[in-house]
PDB file of C-alpha atoms in Angstrom:
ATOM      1  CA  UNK A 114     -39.259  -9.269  -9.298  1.00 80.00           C
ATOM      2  CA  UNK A 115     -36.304  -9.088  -6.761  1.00 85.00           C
ATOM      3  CA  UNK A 116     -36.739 -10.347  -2.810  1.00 91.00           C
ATOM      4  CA  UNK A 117     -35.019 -10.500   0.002  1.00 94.00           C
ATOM      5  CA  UNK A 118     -36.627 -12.940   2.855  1.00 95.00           C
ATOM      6  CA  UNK A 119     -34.545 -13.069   6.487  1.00 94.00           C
ATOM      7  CA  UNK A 120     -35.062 -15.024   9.269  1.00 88.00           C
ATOM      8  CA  UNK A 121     -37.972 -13.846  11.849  1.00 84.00           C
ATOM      9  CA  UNK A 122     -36.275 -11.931  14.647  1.00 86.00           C
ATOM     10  CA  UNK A 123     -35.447 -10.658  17.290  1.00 94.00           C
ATOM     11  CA  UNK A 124     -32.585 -12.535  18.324  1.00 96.00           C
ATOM     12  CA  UNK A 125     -30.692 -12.678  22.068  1.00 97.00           C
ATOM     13  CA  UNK A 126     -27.956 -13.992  22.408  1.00 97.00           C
ATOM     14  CA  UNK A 127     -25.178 -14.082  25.165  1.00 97.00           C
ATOM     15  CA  UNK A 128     -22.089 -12.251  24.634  1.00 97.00           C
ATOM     16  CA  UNK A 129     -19.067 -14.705  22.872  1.00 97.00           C
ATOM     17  CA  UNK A 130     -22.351 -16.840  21.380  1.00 97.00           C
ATOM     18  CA  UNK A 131     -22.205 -18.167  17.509  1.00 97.00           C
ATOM     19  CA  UNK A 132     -24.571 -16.223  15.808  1.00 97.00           C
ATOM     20  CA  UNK A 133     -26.506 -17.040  12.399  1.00 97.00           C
ATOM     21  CA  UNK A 134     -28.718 -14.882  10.191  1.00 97.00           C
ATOM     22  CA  UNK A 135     -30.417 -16.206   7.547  1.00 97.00           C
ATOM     23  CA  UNK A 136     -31.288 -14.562   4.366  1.00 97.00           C
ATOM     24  CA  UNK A 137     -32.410 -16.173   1.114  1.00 97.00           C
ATOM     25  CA  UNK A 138     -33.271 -14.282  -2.318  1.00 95.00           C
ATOM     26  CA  UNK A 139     -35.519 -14.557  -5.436  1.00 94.00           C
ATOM     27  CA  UNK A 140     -33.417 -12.351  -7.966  1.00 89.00           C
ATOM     28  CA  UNK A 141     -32.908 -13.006 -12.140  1.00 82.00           C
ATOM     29  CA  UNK A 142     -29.881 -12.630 -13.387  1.00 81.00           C
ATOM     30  CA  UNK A 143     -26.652 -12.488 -10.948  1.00 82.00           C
ATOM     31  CA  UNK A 144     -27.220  -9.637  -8.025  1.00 89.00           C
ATOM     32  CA  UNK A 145     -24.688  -8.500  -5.943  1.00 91.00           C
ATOM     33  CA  UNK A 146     -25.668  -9.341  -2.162  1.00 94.00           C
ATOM     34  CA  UNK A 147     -25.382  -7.009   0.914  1.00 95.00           C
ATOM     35  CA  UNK A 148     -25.122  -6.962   4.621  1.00 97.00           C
ATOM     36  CA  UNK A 149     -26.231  -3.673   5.824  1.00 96.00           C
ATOM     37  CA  UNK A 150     -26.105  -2.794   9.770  1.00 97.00           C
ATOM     38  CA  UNK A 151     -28.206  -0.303  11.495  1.00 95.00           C
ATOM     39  CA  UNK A 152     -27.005   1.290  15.248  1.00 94.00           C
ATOM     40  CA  UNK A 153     -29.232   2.780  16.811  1.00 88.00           C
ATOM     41  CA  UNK A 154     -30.688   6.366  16.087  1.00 85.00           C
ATOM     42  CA  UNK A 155     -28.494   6.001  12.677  1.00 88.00           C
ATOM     43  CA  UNK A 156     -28.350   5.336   8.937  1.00 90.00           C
ATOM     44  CA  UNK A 157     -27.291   1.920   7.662  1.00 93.00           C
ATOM     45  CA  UNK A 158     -23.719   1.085   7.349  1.00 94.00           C
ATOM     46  CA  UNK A 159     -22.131  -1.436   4.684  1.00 94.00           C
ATOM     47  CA  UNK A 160     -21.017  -4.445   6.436  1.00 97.00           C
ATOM     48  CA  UNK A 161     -20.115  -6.598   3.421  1.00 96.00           C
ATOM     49  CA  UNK A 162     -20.748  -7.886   0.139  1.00 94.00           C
ATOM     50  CA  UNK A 163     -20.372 -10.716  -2.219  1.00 94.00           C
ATOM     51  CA  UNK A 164     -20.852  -9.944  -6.276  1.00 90.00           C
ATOM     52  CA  UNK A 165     -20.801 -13.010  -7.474  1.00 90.00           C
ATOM     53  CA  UNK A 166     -21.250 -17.048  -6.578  1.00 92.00           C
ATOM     54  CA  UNK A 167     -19.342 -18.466  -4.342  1.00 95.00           C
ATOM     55  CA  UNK A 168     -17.575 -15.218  -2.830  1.00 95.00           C
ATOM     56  CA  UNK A 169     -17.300 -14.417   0.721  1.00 97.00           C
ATOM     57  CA  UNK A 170     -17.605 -11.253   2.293  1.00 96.00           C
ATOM     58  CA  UNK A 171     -15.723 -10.579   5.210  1.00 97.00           C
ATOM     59  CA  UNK A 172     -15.859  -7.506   7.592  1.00 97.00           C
ATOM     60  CA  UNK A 173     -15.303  -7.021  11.274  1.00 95.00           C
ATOM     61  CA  UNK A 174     -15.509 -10.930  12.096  1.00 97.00           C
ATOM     62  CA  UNK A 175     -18.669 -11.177  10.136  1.00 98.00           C
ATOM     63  CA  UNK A 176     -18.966 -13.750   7.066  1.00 98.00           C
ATOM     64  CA  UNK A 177     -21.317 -14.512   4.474  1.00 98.00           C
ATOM     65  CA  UNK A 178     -20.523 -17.014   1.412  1.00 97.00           C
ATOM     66  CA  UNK A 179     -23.143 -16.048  -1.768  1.00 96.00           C
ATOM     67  CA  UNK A 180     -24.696 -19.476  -2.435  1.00 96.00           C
ATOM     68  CA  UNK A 181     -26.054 -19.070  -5.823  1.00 93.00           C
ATOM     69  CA  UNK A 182     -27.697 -23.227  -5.331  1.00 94.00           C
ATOM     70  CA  UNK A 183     -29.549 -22.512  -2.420  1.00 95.00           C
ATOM     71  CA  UNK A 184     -30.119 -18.196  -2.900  1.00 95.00           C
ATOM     72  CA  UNK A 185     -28.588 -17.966   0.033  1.00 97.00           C
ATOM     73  CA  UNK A 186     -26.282 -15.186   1.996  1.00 97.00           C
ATOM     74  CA  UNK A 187     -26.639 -16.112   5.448  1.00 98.00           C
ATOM     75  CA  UNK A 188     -24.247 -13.736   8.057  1.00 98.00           C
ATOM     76  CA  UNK A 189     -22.562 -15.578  10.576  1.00 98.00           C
ATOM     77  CA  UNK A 190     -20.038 -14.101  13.215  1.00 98.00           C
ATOM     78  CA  UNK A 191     -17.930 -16.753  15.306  1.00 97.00           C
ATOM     79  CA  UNK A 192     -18.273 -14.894  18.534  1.00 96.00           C
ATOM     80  CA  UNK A 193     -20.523 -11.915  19.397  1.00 97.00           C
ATOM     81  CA  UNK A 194     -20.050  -8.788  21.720  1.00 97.00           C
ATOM     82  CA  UNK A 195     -22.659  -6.823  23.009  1.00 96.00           C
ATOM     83  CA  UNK A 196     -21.491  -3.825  20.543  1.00 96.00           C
ATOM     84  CA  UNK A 197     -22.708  -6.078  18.321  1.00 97.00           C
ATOM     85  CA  UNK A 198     -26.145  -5.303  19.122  1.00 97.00           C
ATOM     86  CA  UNK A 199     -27.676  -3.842  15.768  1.00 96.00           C
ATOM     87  CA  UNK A 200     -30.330  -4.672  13.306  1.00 95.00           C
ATOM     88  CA  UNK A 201     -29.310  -6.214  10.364  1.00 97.00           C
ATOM     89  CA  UNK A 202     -30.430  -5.766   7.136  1.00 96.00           C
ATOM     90  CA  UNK A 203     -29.679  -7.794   4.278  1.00 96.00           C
ATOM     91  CA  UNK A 204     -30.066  -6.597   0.437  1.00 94.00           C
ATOM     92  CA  UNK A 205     -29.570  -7.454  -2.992  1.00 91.00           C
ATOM     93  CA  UNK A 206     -29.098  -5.409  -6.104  1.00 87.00           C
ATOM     94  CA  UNK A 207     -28.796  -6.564  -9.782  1.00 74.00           C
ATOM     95  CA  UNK A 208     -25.647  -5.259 -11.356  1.00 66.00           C
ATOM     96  CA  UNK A 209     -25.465  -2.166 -12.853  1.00 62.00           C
ATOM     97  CA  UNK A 210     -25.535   1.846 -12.909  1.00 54.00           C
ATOM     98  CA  UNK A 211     -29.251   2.008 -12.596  1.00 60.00           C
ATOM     99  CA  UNK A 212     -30.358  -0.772 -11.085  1.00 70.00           C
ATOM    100  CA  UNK A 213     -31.677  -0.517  -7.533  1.00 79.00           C
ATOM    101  CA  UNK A 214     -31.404  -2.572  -3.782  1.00 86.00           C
ATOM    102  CA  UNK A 215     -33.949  -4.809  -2.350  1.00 89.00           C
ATOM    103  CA  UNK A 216     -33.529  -4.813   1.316  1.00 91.00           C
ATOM    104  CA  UNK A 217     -35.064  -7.465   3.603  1.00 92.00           C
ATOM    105  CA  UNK A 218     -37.432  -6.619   6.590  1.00 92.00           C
ATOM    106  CA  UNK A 219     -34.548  -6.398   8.958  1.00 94.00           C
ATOM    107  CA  UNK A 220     -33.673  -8.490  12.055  1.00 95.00           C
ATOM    108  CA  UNK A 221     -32.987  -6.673  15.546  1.00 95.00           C
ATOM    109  CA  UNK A 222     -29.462  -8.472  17.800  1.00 97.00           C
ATOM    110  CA  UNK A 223     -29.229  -7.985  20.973  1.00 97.00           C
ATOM    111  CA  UNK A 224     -26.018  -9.147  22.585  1.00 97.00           C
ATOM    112  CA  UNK A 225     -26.129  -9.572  26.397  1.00 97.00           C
ATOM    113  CA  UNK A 226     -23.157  -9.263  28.457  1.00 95.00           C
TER     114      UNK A 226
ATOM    115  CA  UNK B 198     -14.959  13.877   4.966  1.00 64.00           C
ATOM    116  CA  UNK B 199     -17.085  12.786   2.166  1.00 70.00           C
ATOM    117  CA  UNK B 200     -20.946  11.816   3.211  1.00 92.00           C
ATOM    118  CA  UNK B 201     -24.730  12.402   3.221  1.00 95.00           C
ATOM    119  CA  UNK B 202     -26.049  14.860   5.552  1.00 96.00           C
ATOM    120  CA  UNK B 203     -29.418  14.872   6.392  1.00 97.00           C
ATOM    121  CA  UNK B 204     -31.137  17.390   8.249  1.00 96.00           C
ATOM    122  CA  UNK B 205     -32.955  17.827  10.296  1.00 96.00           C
ATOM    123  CA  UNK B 206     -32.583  15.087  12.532  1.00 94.00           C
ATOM    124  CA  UNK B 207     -35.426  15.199  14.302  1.00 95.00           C
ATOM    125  CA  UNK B 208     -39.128  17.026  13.068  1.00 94.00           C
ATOM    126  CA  UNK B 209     -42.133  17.685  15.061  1.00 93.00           C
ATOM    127  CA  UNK B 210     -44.607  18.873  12.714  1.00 90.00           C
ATOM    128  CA  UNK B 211     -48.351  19.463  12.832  1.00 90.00           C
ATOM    129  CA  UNK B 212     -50.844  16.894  10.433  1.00 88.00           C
ATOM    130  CA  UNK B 213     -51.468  19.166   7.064  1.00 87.00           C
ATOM    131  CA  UNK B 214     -48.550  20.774   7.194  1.00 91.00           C
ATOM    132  CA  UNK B 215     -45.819  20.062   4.455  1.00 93.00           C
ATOM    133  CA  UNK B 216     -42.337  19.236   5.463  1.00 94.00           C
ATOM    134  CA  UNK B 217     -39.328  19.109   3.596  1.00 97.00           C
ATOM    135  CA  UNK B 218     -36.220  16.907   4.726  1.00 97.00           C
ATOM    136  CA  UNK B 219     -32.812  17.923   3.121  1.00 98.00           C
ATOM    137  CA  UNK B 220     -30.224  15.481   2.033  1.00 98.00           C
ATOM    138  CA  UNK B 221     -27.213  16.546   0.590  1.00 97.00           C
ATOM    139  CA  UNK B 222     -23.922  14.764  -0.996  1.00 96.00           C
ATOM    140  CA  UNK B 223     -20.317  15.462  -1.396  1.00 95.00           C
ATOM    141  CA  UNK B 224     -19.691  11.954  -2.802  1.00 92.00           C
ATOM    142  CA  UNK B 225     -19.961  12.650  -6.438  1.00 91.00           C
ATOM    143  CA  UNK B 226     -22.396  10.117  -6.724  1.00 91.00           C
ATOM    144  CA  UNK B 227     -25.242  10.351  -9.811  1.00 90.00           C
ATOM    145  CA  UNK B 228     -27.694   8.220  -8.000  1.00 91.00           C
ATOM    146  CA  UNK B 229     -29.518   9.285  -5.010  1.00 94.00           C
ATOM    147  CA  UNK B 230     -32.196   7.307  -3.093  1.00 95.00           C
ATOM    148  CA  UNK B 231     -35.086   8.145  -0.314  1.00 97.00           C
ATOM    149  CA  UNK B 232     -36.318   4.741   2.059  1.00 96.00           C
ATOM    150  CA  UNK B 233     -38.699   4.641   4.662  1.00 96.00           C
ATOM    151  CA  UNK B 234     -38.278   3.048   7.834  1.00 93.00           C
ATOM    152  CA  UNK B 235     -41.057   2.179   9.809  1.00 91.00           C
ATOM    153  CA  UNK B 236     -40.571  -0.999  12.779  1.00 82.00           C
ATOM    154  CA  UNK B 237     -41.134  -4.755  11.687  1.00 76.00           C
ATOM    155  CA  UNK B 238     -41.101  -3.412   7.565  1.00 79.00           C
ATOM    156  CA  UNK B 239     -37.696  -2.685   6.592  1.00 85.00           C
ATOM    157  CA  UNK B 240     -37.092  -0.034   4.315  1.00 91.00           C
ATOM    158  CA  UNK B 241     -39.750   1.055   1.309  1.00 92.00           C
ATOM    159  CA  UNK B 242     -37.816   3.191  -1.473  1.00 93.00           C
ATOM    160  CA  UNK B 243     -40.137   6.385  -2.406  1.00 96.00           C
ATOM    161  CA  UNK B 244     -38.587   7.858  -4.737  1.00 96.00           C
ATOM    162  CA  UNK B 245     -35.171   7.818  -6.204  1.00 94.00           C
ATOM    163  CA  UNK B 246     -33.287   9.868  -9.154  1.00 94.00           C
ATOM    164  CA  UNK B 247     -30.595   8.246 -11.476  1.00 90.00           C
ATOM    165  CA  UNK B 248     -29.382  11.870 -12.893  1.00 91.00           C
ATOM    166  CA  UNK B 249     -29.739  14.986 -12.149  1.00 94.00           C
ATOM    167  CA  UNK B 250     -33.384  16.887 -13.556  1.00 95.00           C
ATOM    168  CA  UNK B 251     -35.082  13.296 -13.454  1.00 94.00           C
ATOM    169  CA  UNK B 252     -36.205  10.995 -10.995  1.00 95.00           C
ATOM    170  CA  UNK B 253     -38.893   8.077 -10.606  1.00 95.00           C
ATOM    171  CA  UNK B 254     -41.675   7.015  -8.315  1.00 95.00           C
ATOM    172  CA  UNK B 255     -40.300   3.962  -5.900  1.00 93.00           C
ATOM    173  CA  UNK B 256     -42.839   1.845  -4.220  1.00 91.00           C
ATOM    174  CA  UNK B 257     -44.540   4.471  -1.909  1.00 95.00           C
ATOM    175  CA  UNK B 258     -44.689   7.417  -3.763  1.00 97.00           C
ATOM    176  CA  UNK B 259     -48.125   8.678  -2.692  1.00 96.00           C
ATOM    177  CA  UNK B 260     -48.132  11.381  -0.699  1.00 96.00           C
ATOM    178  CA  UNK B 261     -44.374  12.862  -1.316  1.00 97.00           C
ATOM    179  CA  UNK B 262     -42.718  14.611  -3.938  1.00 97.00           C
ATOM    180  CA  UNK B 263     -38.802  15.165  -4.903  1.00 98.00           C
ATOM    181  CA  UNK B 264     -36.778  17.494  -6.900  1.00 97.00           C
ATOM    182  CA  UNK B 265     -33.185  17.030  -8.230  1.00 97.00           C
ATOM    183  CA  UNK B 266     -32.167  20.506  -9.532  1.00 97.00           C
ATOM    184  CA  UNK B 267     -28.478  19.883  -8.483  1.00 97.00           C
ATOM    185  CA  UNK B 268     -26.291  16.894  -8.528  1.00 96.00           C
ATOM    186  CA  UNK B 269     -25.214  17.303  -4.390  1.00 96.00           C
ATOM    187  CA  UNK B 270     -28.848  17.940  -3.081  1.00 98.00           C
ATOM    188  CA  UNK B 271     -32.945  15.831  -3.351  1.00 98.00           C
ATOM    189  CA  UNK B 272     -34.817  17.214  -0.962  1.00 98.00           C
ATOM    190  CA  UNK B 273     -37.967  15.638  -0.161  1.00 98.00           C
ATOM    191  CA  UNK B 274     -41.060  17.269   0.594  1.00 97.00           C
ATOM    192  CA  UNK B 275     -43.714  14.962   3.112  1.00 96.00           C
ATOM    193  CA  UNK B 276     -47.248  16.681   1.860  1.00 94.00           C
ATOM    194  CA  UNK B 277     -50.096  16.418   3.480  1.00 88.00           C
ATOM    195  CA  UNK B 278     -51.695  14.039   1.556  1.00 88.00           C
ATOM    196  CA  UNK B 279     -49.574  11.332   2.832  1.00 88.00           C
ATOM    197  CA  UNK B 280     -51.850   9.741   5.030  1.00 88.00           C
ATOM    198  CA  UNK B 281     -49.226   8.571   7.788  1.00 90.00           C
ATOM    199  CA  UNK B 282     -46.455  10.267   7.576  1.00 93.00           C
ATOM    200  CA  UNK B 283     -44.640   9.732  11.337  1.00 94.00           C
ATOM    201  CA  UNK B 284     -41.398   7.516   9.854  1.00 95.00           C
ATOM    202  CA  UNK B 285     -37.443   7.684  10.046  1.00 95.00           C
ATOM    203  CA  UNK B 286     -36.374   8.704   6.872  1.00 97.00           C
ATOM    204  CA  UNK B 287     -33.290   7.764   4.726  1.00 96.00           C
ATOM    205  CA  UNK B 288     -31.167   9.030   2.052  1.00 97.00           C
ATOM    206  CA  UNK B 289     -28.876   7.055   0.266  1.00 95.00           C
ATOM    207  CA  UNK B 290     -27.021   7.715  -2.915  1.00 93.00           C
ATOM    208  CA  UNK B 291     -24.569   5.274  -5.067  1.00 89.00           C
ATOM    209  CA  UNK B 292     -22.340   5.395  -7.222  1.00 76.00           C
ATOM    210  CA  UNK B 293     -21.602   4.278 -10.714  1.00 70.00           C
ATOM    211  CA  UNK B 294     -19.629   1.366 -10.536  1.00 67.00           C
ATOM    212  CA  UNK B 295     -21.087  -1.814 -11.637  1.00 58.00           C
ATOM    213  CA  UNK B 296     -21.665  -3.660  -8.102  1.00 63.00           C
ATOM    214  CA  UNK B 297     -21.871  -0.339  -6.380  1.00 70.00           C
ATOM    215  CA  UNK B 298     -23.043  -0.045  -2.429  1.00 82.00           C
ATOM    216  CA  UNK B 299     -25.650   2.640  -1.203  1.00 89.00           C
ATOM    217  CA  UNK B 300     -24.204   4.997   1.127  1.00 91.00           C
ATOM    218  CA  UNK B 301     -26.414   6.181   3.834  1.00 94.00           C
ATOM    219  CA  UNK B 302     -27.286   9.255   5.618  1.00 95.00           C
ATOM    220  CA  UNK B 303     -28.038   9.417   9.935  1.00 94.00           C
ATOM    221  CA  UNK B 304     -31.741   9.712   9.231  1.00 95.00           C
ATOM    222  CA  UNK B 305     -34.511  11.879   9.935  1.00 96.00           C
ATOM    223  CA  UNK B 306     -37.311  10.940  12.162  1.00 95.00           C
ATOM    224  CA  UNK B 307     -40.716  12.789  11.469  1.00 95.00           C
ATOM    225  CA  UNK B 308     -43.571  12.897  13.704  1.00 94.00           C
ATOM    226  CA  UNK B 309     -46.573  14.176  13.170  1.00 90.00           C
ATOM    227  CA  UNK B 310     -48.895  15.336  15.739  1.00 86.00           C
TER     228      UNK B 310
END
């Protein structure tokens, strides 16, 4: 079946930092891949997507390139602020009406001024 | 403004007592999704329904039960068989396109004393 795996968190970093989250994916077939953020107190929010190989979601200075060779969507974001500070969820889902999203366990940011 | 609204935000209830947590959507979407959030394990899909009148088990089902009588509304009911039931709750609901996104609600946290 479908998995997401991210990196082990949490993660601190200092404010204007390069930041990297990994995610990797077992999927058959061609799933799109998702970026999902979490504030806190609230639901998750899209951040981006990628639908096929070798796209690259974009989205509020965050990027992630689908890398079908290594099942890979790893978020990266040149320069972090503190309202960064989120967990972030990464997801897959195999195309179609009734198909359904795999999310990952989650990593927590914080983003220290 | 189109959305999820999930209510109530916040439940105190006592253990063996039902509750029921509302979610409702003005998004026109067929698909409509409950996740559980507990810390450190992402989110676990309970149930979710593709149409209205029909709906399937996710992968924690025990212990809750759904209904989709109308396209905008799947309430879900926390019984008392659900042997640890103090969670954040989420409802999500997609649409049709192919490499459609869920949409989220703000969550409902549950605590049982």
């Amino acid at each position: 079946g479908n998995s997401v795996t991210q990196m082990e968190g949490p993660v601190t970093l200092s404010e204007e930092a390069f930041l990297t989250i990994n995610c990797t994916y077992t999927a058959t077939g061609y799933p799109s891949l998702f970026w999902y953020v979490q504030y806190p107190g609230e639901g998750l929010q899209l951040l981006l997507k990628a639908t096929k190989a070798d796209d690259k979601g974009s989205n509020k200075g965050f990027e992630a390139t689908y890398r079908k060779e290594t099942t890979s969507f790893h978020l990266e974001k040149g320069s972090v602020q503190v309202s960064d500070s989120a967990v972030y969820f990464c997801a897959l889902g195999a195309n179609g009406a009734n198909s359904k999203l795999t999310f990952g366990k989650g990593i927590t940011l914080s983003v220290r001024p | 403004d189109g959305g999820i609204t999930q209510s109530p935000k916040y439940l105190f209830r006592k253990e063996g007592q039902n509750v029921t947590l509302s979610c409702e959507q003005n998004l026109n979407h067929d698909a409509m999704y409950w996740y559980r959030q507990d810390p450190g394990q992402g989110l676990r899909l309970i149930y979710y329904s593709q149409i209205v009148n029909d709906f399937q088990k996710g992968d924690i089902a025990e212990g809750y039960s759904v209904s989709r009588e109308k396209k905008e509304s799947f309430p879900l009911t926390v019984t008392s068989a659900q042997k640890n039931p103090t969670a954040f709750y989420l409802c999500a609901s997609r649409g049709t396109g192919v490499t459609g996104e869920l949409f989220f609600g703000e969550g409902s946290r549950l605590t049982v004393l």
